[in-house]
PDB file of C-alpha atoms in Angstrom:
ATOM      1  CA  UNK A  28      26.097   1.972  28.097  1.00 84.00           C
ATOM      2  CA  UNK A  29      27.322   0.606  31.920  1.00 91.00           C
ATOM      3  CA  UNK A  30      24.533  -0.839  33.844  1.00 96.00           C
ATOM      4  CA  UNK A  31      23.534   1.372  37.102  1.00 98.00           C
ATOM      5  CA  UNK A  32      21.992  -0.533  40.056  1.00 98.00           C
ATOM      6  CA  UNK A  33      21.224   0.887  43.274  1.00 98.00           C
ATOM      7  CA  UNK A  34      21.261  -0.650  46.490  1.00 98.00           C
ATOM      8  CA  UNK A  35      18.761   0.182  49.400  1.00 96.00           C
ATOM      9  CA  UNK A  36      19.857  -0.221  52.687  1.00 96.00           C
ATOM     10  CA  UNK A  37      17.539  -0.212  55.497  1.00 94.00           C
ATOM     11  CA  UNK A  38      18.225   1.124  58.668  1.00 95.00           C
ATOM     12  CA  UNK A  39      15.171   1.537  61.022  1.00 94.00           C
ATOM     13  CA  UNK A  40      13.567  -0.236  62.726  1.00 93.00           C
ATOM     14  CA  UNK A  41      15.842  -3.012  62.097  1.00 93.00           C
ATOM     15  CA  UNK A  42      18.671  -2.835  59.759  1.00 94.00           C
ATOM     16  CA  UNK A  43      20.012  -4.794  56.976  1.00 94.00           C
ATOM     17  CA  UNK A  44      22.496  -7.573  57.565  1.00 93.00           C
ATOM     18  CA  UNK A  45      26.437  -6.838  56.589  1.00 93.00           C
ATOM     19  CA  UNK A  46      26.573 -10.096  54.407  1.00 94.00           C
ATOM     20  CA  UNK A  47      24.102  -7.341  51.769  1.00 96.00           C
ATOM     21  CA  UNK A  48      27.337  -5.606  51.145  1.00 97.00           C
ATOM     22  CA  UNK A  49      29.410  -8.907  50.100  1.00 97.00           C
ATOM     23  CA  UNK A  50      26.053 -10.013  47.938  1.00 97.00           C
ATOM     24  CA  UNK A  51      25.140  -6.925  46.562  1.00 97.00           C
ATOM     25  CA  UNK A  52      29.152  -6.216  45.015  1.00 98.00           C
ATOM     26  CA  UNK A  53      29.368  -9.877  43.678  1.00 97.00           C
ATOM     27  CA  UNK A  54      26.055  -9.590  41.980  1.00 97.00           C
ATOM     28  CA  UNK A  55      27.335  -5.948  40.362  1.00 98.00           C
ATOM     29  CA  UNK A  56      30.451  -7.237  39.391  1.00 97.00           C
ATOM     30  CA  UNK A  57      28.914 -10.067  37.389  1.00 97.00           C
ATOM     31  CA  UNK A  58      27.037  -8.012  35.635  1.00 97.00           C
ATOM     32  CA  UNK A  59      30.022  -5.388  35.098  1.00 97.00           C
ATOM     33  CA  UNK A  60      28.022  -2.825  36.295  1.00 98.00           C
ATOM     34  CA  UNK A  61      28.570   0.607  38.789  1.00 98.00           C
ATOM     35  CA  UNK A  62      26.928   0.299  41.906  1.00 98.00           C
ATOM     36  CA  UNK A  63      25.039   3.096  44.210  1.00 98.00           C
ATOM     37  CA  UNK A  64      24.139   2.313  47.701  1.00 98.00           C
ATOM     38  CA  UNK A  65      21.628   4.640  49.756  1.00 98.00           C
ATOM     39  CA  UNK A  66      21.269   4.376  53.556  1.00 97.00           C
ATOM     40  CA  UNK A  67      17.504   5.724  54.604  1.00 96.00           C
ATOM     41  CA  UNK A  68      17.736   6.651  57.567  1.00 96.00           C
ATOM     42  CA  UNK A  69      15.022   7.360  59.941  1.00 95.00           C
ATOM     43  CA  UNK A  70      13.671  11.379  60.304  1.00 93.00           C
ATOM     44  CA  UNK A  71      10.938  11.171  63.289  1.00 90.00           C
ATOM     45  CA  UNK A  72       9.059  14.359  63.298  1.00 84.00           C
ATOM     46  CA  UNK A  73       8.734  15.900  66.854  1.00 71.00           C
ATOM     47  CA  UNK A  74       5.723  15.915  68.359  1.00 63.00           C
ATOM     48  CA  UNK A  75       6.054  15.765  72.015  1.00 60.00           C
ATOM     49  CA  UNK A  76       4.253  18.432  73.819  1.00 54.00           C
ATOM     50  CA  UNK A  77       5.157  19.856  77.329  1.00 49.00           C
ATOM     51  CA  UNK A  78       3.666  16.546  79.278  1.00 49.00           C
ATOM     52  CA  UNK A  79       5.755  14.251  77.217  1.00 52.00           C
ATOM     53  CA  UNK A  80       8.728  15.953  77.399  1.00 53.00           C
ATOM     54  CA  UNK A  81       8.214  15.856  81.427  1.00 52.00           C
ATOM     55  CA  UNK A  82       7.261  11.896  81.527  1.00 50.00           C
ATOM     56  CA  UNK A  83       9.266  10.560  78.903  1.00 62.00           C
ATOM     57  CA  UNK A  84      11.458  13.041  77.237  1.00 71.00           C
ATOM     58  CA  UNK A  85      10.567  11.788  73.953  1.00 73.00           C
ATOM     59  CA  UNK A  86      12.755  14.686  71.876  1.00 77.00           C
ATOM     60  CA  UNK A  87      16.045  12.986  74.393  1.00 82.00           C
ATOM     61  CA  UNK A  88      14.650   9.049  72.428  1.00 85.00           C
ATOM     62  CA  UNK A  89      14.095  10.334  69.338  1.00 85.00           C
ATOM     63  CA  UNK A  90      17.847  11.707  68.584  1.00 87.00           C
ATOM     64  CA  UNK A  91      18.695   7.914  70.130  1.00 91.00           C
ATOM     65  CA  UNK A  92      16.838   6.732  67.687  1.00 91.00           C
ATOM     66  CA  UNK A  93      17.703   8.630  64.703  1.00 93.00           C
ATOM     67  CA  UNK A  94      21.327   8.556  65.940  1.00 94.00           C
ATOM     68  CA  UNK A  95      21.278   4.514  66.083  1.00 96.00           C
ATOM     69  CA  UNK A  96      19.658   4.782  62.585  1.00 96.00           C
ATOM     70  CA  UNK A  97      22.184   6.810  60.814  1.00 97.00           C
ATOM     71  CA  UNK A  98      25.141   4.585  63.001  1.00 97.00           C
ATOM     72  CA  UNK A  99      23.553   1.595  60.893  1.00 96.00           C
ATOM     73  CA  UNK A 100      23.698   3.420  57.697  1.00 97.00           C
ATOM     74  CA  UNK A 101      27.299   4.310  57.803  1.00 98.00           C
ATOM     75  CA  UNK A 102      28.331   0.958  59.301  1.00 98.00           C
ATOM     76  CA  UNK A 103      27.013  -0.925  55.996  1.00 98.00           C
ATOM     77  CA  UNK A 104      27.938   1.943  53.323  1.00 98.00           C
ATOM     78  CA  UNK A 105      31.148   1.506  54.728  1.00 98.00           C
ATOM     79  CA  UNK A 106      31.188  -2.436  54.560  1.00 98.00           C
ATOM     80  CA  UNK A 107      29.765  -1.976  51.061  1.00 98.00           C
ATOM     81  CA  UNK A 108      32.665   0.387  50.253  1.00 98.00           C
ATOM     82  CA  UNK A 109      34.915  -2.365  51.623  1.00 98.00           C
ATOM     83  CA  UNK A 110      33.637  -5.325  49.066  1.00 98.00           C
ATOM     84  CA  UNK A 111      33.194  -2.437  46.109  1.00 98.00           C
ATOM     85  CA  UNK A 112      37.452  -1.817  46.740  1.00 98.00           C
ATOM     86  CA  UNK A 113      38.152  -5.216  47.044  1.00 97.00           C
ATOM     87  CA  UNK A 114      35.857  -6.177  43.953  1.00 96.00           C
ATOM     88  CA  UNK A 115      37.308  -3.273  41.777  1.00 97.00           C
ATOM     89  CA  UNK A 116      33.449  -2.036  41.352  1.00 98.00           C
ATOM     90  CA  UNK A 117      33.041   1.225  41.265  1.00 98.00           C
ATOM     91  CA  UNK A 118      30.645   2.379  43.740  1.00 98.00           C
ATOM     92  CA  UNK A 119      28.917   6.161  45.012  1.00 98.00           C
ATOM     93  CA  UNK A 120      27.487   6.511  48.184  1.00 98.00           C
ATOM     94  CA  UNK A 121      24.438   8.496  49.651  1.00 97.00           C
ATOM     95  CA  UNK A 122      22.530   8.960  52.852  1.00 97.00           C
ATOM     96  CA  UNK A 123      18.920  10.148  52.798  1.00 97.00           C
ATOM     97  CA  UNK A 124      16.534  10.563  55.547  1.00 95.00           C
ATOM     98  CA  UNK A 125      12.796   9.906  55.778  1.00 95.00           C
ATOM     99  CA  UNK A 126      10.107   9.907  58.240  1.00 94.00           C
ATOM    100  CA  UNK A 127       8.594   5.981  59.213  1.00 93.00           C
ATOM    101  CA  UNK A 128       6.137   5.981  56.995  1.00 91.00           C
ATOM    102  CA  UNK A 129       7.923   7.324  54.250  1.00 94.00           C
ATOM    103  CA  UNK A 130      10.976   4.826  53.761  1.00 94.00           C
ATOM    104  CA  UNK A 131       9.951   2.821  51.135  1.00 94.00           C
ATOM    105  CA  UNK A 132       8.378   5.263  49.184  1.00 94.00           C
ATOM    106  CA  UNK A 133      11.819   6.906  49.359  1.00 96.00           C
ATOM    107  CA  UNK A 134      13.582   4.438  48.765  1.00 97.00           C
ATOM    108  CA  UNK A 135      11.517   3.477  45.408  1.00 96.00           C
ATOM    109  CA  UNK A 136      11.565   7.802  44.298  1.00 97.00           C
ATOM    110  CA  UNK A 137      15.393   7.190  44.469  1.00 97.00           C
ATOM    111  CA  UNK A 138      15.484   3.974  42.550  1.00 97.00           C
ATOM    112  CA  UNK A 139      13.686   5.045  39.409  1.00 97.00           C
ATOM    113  CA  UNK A 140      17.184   6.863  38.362  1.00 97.00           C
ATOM    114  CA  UNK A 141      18.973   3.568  37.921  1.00 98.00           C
ATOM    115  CA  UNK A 142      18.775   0.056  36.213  1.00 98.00           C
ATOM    116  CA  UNK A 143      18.223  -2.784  38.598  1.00 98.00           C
ATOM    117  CA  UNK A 144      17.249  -2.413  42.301  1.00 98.00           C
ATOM    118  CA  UNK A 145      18.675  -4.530  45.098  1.00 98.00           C
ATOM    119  CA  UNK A 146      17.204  -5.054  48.439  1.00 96.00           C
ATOM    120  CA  UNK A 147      18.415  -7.225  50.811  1.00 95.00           C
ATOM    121  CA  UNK A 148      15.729  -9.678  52.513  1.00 93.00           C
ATOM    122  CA  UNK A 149      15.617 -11.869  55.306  1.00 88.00           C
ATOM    123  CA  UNK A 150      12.561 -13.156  57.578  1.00 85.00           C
ATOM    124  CA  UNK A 151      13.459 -11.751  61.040  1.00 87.00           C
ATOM    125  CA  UNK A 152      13.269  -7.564  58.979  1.00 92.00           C
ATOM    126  CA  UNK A 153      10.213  -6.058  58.259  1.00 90.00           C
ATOM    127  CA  UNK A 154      11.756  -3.039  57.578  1.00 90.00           C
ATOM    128  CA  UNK A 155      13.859  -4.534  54.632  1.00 92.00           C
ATOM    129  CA  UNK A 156      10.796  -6.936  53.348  1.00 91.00           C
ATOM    130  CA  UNK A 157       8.407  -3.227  53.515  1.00 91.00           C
ATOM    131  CA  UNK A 158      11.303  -1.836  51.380  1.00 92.00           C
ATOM    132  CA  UNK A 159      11.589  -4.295  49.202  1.00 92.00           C
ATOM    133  CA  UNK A 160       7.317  -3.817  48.334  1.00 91.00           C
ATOM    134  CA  UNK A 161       7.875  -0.302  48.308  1.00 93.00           C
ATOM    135  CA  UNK A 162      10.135  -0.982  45.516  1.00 95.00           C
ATOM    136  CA  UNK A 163       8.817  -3.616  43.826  1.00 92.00           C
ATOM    137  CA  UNK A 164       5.436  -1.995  42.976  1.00 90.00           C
ATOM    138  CA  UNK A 165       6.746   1.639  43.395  1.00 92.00           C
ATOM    139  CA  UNK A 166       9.729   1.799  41.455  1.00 94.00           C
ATOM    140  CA  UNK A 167       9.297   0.949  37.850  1.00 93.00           C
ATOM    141  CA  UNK A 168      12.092  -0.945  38.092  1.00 96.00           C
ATOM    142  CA  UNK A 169      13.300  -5.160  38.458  1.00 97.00           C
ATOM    143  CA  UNK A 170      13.849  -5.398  41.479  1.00 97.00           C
ATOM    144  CA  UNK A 171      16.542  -8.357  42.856  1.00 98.00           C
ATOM    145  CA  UNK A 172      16.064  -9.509  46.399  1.00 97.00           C
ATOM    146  CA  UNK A 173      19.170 -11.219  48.088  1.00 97.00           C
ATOM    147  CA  UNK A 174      18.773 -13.439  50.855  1.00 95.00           C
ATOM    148  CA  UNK A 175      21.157 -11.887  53.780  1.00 88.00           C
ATOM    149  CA  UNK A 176      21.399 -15.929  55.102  1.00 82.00           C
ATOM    150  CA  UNK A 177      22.959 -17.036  51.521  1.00 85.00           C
ATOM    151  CA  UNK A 178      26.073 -16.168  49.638  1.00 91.00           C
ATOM    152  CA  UNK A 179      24.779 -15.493  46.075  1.00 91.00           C
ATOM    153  CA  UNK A 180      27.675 -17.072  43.997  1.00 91.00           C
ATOM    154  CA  UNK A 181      28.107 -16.731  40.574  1.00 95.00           C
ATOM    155  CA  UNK A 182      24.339 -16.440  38.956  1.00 97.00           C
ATOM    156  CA  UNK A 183      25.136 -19.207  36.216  1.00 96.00           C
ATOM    157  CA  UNK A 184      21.849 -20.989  35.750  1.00 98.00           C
ATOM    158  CA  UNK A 185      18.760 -18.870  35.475  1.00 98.00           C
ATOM    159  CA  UNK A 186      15.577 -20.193  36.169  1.00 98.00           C
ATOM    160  CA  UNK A 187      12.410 -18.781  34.533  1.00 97.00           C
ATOM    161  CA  UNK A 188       9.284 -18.979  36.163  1.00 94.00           C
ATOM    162  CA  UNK A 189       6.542 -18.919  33.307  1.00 93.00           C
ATOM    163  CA  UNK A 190       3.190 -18.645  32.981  1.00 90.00           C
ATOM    164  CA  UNK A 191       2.772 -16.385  29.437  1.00 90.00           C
ATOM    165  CA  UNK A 192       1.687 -13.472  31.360  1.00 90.00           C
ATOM    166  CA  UNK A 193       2.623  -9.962  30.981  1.00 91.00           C
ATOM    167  CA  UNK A 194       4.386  -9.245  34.120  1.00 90.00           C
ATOM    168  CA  UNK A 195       6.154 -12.641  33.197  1.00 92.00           C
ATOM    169  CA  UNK A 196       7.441 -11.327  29.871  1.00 94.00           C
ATOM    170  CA  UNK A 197       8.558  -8.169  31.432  1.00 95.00           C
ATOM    171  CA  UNK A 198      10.668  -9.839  33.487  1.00 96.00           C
ATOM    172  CA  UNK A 199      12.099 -12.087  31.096  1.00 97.00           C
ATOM    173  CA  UNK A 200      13.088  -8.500  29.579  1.00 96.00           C
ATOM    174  CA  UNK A 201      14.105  -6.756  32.441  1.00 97.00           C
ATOM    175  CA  UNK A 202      16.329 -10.526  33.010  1.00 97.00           C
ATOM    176  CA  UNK A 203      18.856 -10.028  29.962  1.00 97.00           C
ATOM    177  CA  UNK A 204      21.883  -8.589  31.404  1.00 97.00           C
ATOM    178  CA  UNK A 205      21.861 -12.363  33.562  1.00 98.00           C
ATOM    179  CA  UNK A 206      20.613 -13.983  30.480  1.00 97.00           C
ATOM    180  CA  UNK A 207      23.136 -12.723  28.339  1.00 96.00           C
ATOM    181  CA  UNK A 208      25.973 -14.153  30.924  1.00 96.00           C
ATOM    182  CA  UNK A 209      23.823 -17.283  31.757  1.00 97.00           C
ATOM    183  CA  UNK A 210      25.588 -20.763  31.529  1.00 96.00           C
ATOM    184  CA  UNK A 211      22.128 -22.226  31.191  1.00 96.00           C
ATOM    185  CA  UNK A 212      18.303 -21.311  30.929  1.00 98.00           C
ATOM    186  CA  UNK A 213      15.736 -23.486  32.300  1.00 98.00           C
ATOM    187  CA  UNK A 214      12.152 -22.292  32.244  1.00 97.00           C
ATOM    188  CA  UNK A 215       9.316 -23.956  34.602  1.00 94.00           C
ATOM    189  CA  UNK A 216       5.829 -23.470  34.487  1.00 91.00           C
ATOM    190  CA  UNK A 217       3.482 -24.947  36.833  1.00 87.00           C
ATOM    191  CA  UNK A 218       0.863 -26.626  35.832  1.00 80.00           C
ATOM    192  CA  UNK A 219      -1.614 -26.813  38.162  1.00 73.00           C
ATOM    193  CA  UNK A 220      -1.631 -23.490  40.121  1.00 72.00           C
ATOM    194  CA  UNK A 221      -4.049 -21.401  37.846  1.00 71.00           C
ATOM    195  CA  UNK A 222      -4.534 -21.910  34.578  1.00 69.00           C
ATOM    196  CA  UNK A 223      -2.055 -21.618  31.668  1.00 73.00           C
ATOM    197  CA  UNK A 224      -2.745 -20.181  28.254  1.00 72.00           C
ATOM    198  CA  UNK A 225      -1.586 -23.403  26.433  1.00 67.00           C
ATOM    199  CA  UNK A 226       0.921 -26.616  27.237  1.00 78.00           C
ATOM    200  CA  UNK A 227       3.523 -25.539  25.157  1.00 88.00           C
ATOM    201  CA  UNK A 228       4.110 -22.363  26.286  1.00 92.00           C
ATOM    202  CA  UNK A 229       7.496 -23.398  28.316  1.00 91.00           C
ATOM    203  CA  UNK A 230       8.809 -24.660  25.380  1.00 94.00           C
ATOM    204  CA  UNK A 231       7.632 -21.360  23.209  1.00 94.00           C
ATOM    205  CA  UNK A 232       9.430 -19.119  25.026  1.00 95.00           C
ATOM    206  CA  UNK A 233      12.333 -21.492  25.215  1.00 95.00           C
ATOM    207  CA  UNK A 234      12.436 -21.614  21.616  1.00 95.00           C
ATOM    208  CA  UNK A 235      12.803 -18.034  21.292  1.00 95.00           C
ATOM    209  CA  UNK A 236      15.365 -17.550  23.769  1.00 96.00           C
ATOM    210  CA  UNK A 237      17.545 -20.638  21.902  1.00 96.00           C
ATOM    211  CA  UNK A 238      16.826 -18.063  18.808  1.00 95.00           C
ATOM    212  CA  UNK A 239      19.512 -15.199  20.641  1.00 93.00           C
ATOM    213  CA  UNK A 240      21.753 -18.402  21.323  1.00 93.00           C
ATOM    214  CA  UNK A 241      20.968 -19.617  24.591  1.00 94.00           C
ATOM    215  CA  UNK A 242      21.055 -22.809  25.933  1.00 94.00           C
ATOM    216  CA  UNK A 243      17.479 -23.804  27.405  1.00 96.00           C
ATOM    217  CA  UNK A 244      15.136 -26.177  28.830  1.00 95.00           C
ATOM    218  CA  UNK A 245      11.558 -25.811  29.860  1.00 95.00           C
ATOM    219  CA  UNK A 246      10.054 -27.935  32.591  1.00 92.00           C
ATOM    220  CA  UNK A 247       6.711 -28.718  33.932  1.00 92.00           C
ATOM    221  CA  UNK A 248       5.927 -28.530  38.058  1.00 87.00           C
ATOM    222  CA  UNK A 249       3.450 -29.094  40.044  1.00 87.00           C
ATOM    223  CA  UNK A 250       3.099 -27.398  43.362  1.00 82.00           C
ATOM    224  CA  UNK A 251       0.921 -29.993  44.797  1.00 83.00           C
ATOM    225  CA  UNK A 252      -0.302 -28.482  48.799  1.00 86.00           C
ATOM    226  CA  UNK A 253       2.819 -26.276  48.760  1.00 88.00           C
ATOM    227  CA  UNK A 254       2.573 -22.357  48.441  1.00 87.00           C
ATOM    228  CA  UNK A 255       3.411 -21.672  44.658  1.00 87.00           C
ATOM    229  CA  UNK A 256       6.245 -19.091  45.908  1.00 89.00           C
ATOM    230  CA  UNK A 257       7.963 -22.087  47.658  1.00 91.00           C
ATOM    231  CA  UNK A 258       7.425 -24.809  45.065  1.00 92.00           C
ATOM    232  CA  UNK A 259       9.098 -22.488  42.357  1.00 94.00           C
ATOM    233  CA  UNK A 260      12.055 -21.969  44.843  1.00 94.00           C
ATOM    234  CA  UNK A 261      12.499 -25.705  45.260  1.00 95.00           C
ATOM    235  CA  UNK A 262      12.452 -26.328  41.992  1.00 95.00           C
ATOM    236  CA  UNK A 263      14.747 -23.996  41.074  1.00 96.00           C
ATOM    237  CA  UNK A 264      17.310 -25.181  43.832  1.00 96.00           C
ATOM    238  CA  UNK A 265      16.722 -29.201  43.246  1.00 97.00           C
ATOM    239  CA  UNK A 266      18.071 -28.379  39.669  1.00 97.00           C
ATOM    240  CA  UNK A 267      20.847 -26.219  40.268  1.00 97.00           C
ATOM    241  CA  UNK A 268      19.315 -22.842  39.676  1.00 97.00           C
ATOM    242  CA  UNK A 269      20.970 -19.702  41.491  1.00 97.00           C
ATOM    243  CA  UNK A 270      18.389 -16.833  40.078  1.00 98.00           C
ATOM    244  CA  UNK A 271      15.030 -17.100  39.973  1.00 98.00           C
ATOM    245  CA  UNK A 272      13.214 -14.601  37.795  1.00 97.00           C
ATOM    246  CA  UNK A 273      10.054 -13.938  37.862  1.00 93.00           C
ATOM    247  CA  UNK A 274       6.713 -11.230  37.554  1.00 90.00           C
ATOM    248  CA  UNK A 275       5.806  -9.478  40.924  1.00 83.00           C
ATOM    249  CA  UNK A 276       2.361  -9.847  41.123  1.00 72.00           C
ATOM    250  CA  UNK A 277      -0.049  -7.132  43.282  1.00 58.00           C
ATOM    251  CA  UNK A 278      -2.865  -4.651  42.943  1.00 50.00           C
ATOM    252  CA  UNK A 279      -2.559  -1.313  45.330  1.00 52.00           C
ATOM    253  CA  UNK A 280      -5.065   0.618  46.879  1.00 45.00           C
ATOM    254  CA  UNK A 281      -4.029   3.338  48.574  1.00 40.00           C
ATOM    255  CA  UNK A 282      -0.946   1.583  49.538  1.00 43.00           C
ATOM    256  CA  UNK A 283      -2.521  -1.868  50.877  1.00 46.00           C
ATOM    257  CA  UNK A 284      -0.846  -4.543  48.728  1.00 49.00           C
ATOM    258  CA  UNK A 285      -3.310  -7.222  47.933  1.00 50.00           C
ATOM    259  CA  UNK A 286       0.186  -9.496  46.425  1.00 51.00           C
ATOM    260  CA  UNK A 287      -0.423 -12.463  44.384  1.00 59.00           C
ATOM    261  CA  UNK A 288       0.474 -16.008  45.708  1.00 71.00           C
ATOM    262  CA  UNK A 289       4.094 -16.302  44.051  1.00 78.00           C
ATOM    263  CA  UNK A 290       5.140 -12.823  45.471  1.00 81.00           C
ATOM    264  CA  UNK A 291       4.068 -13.886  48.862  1.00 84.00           C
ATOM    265  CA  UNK A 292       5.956 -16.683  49.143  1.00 81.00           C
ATOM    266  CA  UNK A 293       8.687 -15.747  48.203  1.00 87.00           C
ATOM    267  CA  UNK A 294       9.022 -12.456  49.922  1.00 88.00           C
ATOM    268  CA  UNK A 295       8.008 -14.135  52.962  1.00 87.00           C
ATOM    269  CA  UNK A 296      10.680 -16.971  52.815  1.00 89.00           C
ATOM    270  CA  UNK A 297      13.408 -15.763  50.205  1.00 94.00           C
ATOM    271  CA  UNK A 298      15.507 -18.820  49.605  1.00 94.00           C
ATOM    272  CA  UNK A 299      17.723 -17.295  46.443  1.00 96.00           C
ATOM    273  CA  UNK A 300      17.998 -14.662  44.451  1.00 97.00           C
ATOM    274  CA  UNK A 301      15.050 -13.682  43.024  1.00 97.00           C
ATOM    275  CA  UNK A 302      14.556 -10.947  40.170  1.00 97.00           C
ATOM    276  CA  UNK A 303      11.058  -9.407  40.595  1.00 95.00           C
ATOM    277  CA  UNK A 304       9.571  -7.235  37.651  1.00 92.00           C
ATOM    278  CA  UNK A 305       6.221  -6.077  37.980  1.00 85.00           C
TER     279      UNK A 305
END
């Protein structure tokens, strides 16, 4: 069975960068997969009232608005359709629309009908990074962020980031379609940024991934004074990594995310690809 992933694309207030569309195809055709990008656009409801309309006529901006929105949608489904041709990756297209509030929980409703979620991510867009939670923890779904300042390459070495948790092992699971093409494995826990359930457990899980015939190594970090999120990313570039994968950590009440420390850093400075499962 073909893998499915769908690519969000946000549009309001600030949309995502073109270099999404070059990412996102070179990331599906790796994985030999079909690829289905969605535009949300913005839908703001009307509620001007007769004084409004007189001082500001706010119905005149809000067609601007949602006009510049949807202009922003087609502009990247159409650079996405560009790479897809060029890439021979087949690719369907879609434009939804969905009042301010309501984007990312769109956007995660849509992605629970395909495989693998991409969201492109870069620090100057709240509007992508509130997508990208959305999805995350709203989804059900690993979720791969691409940094819109990087060109993704060829995901060859895969670095794990393990600490024998559950949302760990999930993504380890929800990982195998990069595993299974992987050049090389190399799994890092760090050691002193909560506790760990034993020393060995690198090397345990290493063992069992050299069991389905991978090639891996397990490492030991320490993040010393530097945010977990960035030590992990550091890491994972000093040695040559391209993908980090990892569990998305967060509890939600009524939609606040309280996220855990690795999330945070590295969905506030995204410095590779990073496959989230949570």
């Amino acid at each position: 069975m073909k893998l499915v992933a769908t690519l969000c694309l946000a549009t309001y207030p600030d949309a995502n960068s073109p270099a999404i569309a070059a990412n996102s195809v070179a990331v599906v055709k790796q994985l030999d997969a079909t690829l289905h990008a969605i535009a949300i656009n913005v839908d703001i409801p009307d509620v001007s009232n007769a004084l409004s309309r007189y001082l500001l006529d706010l119905p005149s901006k809000i067609r601007e608005v949602e006009a510049t929105s949807r202009n922003y949608g087609k502009t990247l489904l159409e650079a996405v359709a560009k790479e897809a041709s060029q890439g021979a990756v087949v690719l369907t297209t879609q434009e939804i629309a969905a009042a301010p509030a309501l984007m990312g929980d769109v956007a995660a409703n849509q992605c629970r009908y395909f495989d693998l979620c991409l969201v492109g991510l870069s620090p100057d867009n709240p509007a992508a990074r509130m997508t990208a939670e959305a999805i995350l923890f709203g989804a059900g779904r690993p979720t791969l962020l691409l940094p819109d300042a990087t060109d993704v390459g060829v995901l060859g070495h895969v670095v794990i980031a393990w600490d024998g948790s559950r949302v760990a092992a999930r993504a380890v699971a929800d990982a195998r379609p990069f595993l299974e093409r992987a050049s090389k494995v190399t799994i890092v826990s760090a050691t002193d940024e909560k506790p760990l359930p034993g020393k060995d457990i690198g090397e345990r899980l290493a063992e069992g991934l050299r069991m389905r015939g991978l090639t891996v190594d397990a490492a030991s970090i320490q993040a010393g004074d530097r945010p977990i999120g960035v030590a992990l990313q550091e890491h994972a570039l000093k040695i040559g990594g391209k993908l980090l994968v990892m569990g998305g950590y967060g509890h939600s009440r009524v939609r606040d995310f309280v996220l855990g420390g690795a999330t945070e850093g590295v969905l506030a400075d995204l410095r590779l690809p990073v496959l989230l499962s949570h």
